[in-house]
Short mmCIF file of C-alpha atoms in Angstrom, two decimals:
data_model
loop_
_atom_site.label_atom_id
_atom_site.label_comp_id
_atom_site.label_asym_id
_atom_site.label_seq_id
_atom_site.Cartn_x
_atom_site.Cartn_y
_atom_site.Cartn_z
CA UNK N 176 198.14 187.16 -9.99
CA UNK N 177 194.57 186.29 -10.19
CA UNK N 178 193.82 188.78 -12.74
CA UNK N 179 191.33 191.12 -9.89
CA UNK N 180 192.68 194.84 -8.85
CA UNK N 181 191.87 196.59 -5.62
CA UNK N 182 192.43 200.17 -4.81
CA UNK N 183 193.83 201.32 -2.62
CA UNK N 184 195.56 198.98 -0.74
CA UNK N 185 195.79 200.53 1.96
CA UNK N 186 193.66 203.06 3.76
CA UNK N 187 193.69 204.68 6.91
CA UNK N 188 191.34 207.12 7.90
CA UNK N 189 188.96 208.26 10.91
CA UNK N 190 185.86 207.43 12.74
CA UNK N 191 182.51 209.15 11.34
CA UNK N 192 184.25 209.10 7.52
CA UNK N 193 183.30 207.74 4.71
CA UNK N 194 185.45 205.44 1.84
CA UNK N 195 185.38 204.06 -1.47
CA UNK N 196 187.03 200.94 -2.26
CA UNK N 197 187.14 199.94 -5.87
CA UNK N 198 187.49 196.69 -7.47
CA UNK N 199 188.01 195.61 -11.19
CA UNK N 200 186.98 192.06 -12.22
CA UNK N 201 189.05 189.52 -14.67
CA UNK N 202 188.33 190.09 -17.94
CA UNK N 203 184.96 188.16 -19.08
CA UNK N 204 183.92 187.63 -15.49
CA UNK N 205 180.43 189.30 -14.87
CA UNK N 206 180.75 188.35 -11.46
CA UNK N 207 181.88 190.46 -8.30
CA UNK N 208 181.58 188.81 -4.78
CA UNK N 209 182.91 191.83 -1.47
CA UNK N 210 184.20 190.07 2.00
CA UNK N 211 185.49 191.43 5.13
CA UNK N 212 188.42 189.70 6.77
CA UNK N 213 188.87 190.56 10.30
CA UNK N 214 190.05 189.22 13.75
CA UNK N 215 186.89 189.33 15.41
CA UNK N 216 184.82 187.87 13.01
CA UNK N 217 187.05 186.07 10.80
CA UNK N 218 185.99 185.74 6.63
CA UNK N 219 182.20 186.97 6.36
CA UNK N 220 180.92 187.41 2.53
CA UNK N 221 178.98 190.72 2.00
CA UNK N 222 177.11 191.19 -0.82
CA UNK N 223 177.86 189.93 -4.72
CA UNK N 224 176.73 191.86 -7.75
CA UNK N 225 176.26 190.04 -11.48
CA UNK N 226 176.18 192.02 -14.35
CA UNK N 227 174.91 195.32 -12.54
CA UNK N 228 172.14 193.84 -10.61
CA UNK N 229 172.45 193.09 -6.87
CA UNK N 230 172.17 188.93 -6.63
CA UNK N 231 173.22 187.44 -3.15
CA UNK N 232 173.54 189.86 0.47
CA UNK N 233 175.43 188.72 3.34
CA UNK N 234 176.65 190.45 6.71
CA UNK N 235 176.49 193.54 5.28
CA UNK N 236 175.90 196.46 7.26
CA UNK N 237 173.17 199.17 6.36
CA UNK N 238 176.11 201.65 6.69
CA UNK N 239 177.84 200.02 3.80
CA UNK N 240 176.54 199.98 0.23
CA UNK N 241 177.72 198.77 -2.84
CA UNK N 242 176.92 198.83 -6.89
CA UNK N 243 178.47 197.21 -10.16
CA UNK N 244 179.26 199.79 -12.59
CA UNK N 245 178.40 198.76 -17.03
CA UNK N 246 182.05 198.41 -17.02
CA UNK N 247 182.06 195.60 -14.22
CA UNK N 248 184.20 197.40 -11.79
CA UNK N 249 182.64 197.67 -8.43
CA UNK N 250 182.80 199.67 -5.40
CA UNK N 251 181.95 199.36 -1.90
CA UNK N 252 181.31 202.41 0.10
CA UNK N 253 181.46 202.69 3.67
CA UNK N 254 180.10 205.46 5.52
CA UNK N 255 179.63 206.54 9.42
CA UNK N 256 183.47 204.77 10.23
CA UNK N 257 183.60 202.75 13.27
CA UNK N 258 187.01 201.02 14.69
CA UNK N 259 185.46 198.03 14.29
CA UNK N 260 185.17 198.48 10.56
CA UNK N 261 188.85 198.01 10.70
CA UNK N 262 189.19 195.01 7.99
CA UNK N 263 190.84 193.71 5.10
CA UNK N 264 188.29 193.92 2.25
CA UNK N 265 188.58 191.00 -0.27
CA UNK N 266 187.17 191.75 -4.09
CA UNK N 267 186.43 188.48 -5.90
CA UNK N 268 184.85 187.85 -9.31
CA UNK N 269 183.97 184.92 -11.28
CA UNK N 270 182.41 184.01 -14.29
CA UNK N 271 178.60 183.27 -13.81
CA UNK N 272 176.89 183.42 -10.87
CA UNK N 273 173.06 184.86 -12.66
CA UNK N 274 171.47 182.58 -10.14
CA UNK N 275 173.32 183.39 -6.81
CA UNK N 276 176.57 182.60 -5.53
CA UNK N 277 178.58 180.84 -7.74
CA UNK N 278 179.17 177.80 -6.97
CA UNK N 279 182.49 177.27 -9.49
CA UNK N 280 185.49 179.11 -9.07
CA UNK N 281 186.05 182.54 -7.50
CA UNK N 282 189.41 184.63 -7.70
CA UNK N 283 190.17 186.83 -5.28
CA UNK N 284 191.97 190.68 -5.60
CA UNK N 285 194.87 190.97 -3.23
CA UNK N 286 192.29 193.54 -0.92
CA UNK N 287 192.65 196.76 0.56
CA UNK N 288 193.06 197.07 4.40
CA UNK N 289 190.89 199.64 6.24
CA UNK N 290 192.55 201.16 9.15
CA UNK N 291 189.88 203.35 11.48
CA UNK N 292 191.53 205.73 14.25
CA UNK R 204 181.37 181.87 11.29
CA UNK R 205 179.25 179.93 13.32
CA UNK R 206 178.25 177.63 10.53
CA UNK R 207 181.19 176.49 10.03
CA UNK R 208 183.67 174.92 12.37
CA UNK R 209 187.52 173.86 12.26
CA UNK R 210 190.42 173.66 14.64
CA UNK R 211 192.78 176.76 14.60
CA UNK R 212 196.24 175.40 14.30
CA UNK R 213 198.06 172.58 12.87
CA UNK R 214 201.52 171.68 13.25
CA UNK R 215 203.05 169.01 10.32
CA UNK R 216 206.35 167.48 9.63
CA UNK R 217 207.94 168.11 6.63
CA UNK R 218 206.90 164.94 3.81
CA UNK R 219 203.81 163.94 6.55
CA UNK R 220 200.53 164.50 5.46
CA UNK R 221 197.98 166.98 6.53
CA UNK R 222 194.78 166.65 7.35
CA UNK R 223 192.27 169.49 7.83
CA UNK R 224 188.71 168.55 9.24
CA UNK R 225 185.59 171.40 9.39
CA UNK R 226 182.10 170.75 10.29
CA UNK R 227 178.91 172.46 9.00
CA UNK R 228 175.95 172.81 10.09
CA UNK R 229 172.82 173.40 6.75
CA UNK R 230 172.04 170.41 5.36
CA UNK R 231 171.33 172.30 2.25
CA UNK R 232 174.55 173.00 1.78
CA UNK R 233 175.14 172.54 -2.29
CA UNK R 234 178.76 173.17 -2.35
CA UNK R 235 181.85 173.30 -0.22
CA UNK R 236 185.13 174.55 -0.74
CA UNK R 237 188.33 175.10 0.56
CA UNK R 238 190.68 177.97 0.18
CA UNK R 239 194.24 178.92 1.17
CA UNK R 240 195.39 181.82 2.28
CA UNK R 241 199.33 182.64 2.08
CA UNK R 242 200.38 185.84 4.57
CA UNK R 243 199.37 189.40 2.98
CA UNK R 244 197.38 187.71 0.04
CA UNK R 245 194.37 186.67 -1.14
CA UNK R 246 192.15 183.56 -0.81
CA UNK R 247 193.25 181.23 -3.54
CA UNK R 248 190.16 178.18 -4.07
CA UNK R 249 192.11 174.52 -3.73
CA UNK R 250 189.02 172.73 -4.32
CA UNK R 251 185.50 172.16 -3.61
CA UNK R 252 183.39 169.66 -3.78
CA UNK R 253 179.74 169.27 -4.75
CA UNK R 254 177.29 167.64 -1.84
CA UNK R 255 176.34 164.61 -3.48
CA UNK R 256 179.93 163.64 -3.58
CA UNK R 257 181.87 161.56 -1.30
CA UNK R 258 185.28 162.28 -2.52
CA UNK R 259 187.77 164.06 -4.74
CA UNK R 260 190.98 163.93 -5.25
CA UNK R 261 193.63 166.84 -7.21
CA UNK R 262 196.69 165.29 -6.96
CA UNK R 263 198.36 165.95 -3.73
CA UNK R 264 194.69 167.21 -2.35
CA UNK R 265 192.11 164.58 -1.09
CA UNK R 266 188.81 165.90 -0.11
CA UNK R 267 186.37 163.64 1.94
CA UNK R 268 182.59 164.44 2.68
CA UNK R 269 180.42 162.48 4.99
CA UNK R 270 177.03 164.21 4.64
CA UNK R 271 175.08 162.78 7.17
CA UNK R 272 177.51 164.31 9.79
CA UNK R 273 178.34 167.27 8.31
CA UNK R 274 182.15 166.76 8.46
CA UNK R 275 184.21 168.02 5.30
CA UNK R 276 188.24 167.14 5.74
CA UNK R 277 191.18 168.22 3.56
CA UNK R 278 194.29 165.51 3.11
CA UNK R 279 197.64 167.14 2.09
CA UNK R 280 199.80 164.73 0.99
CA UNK R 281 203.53 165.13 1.13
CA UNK R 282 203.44 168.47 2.75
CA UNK R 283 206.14 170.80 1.43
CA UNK R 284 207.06 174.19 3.30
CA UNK R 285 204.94 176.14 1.03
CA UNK R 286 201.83 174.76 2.30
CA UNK R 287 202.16 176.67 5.11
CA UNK R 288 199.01 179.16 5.36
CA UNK R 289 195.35 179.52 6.23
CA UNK R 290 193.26 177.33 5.30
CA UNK R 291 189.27 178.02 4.88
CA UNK R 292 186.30 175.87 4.85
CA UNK R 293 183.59 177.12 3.14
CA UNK R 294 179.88 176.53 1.97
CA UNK R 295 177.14 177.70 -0.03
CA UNK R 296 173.57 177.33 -0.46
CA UNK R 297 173.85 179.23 -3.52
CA UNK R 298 172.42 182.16 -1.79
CA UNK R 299 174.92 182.07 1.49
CA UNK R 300 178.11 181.68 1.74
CA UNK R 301 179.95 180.50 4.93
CA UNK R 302 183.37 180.70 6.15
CA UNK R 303 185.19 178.91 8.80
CA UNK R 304 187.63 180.76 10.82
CA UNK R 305 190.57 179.20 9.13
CA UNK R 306 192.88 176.49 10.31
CA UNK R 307 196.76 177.93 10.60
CA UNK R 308 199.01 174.99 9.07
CA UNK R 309 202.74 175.26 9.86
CA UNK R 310 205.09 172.98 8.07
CA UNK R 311 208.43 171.98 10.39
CA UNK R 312 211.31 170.85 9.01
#
């Protein structure tokens, strides 16, 4: 257990819909890093938030948005479905990471796995 | 991704060792990693290695860099049945972070 929650774990919903996926650090870790996992294009980061501000952006589509809560939990919405969203959607968090990506240790959540009909 | 290259599958004998090779492509890469991934988890970091290294070792794990060709490889020592997984390359330029596609390592007996 790496100490990261994701919720749900799974969802399933419909093209043209919108989701929240939430995500709650490790204790002390300011930290949180999103990925998608999928066949087609395999482990791509998205976007990492430290301490409430926006730091790094990856792949991340202009239909997708995230934000870092005072609390530390995140969540990544993701709006205007497409199958091709379908993805398992990795959480990680880590300690520091003020300057960019962390280069130390990240721990992943277990993810939540997006199913669009 | 495309910055990052490894072989899909690997097949290993029980007690053999494993060996896991990726290629990269920015130079100014700063860090690179590897992860394993068991089926229906998470990623779960092994190791990584800073740029200006040529080698570390974590018991079983032996990482070895050779910067001027881009080529990052992962020795497994004694491989046991429960290294069976996915295993990712990965780099960062602090600001980017790169995955490979993963290589699938299957352990026979």
């Amino acid at each position: 257990d790496s100490g990261v929650t994701q919720t749900p774990k799974h969802l399933i919903t419909a093209t043209g819909q919108r989701v929240t996926l939430r995500c709650s650090p490790r204790s002390g870790d300011l930290s949180v890093y999103w990925y998608q996992q999928s066949l087609d294009q395999g482990l791509q980061f998205l976007i990492q938030y430290y301490n409430g501000e926006e730091r790094a952006k990856g792949n991340i589509l202009e239909r997708f948005s995230a934000q870092q809560f005072p609390d530390l939990h995140s969540e990544l919405n993701l709006s205007s479905l497409e199958l091709g969203d379908s993805a398992l959607y990795f959480c990680a968090s880590s300690v520091g990471g003020t300057g960019g990506i962390w280069v130390g240790e990240q721990f992943f959540g277990p993810g939540t796995r997006l199913t669009v009909l | 991704g495309e910055d990052v290259e490894q072989s899909l599958f690997l097949s290993v004998r029980e007690g053999d060792s494993s060996v896991i090779n990726c290629t990269y492509t920015d130079s100014s890469s700063t860090y690179l990693y590897w992860y394993k991934q068991e089926p229906g988890a998470g990623l779960q970091l092994l190791t990584y290695i800073f740029s200006n290294m040529d080698m570390k070792q974590d018991q079983r794990l032996t990482v070895l860099l050779n910067k001027k060709d881009k080529h990052l490889s992962l020795r497994i020592a004694d491989t046991q049945t429960g290294d069976s997984a996915i295993y990712f390359c990965a780099e960062t330029n602090d600001y980017k972070l790169s995955f490979g596609a993963g290589t699938t390592v299957t352990v026979r007996a």
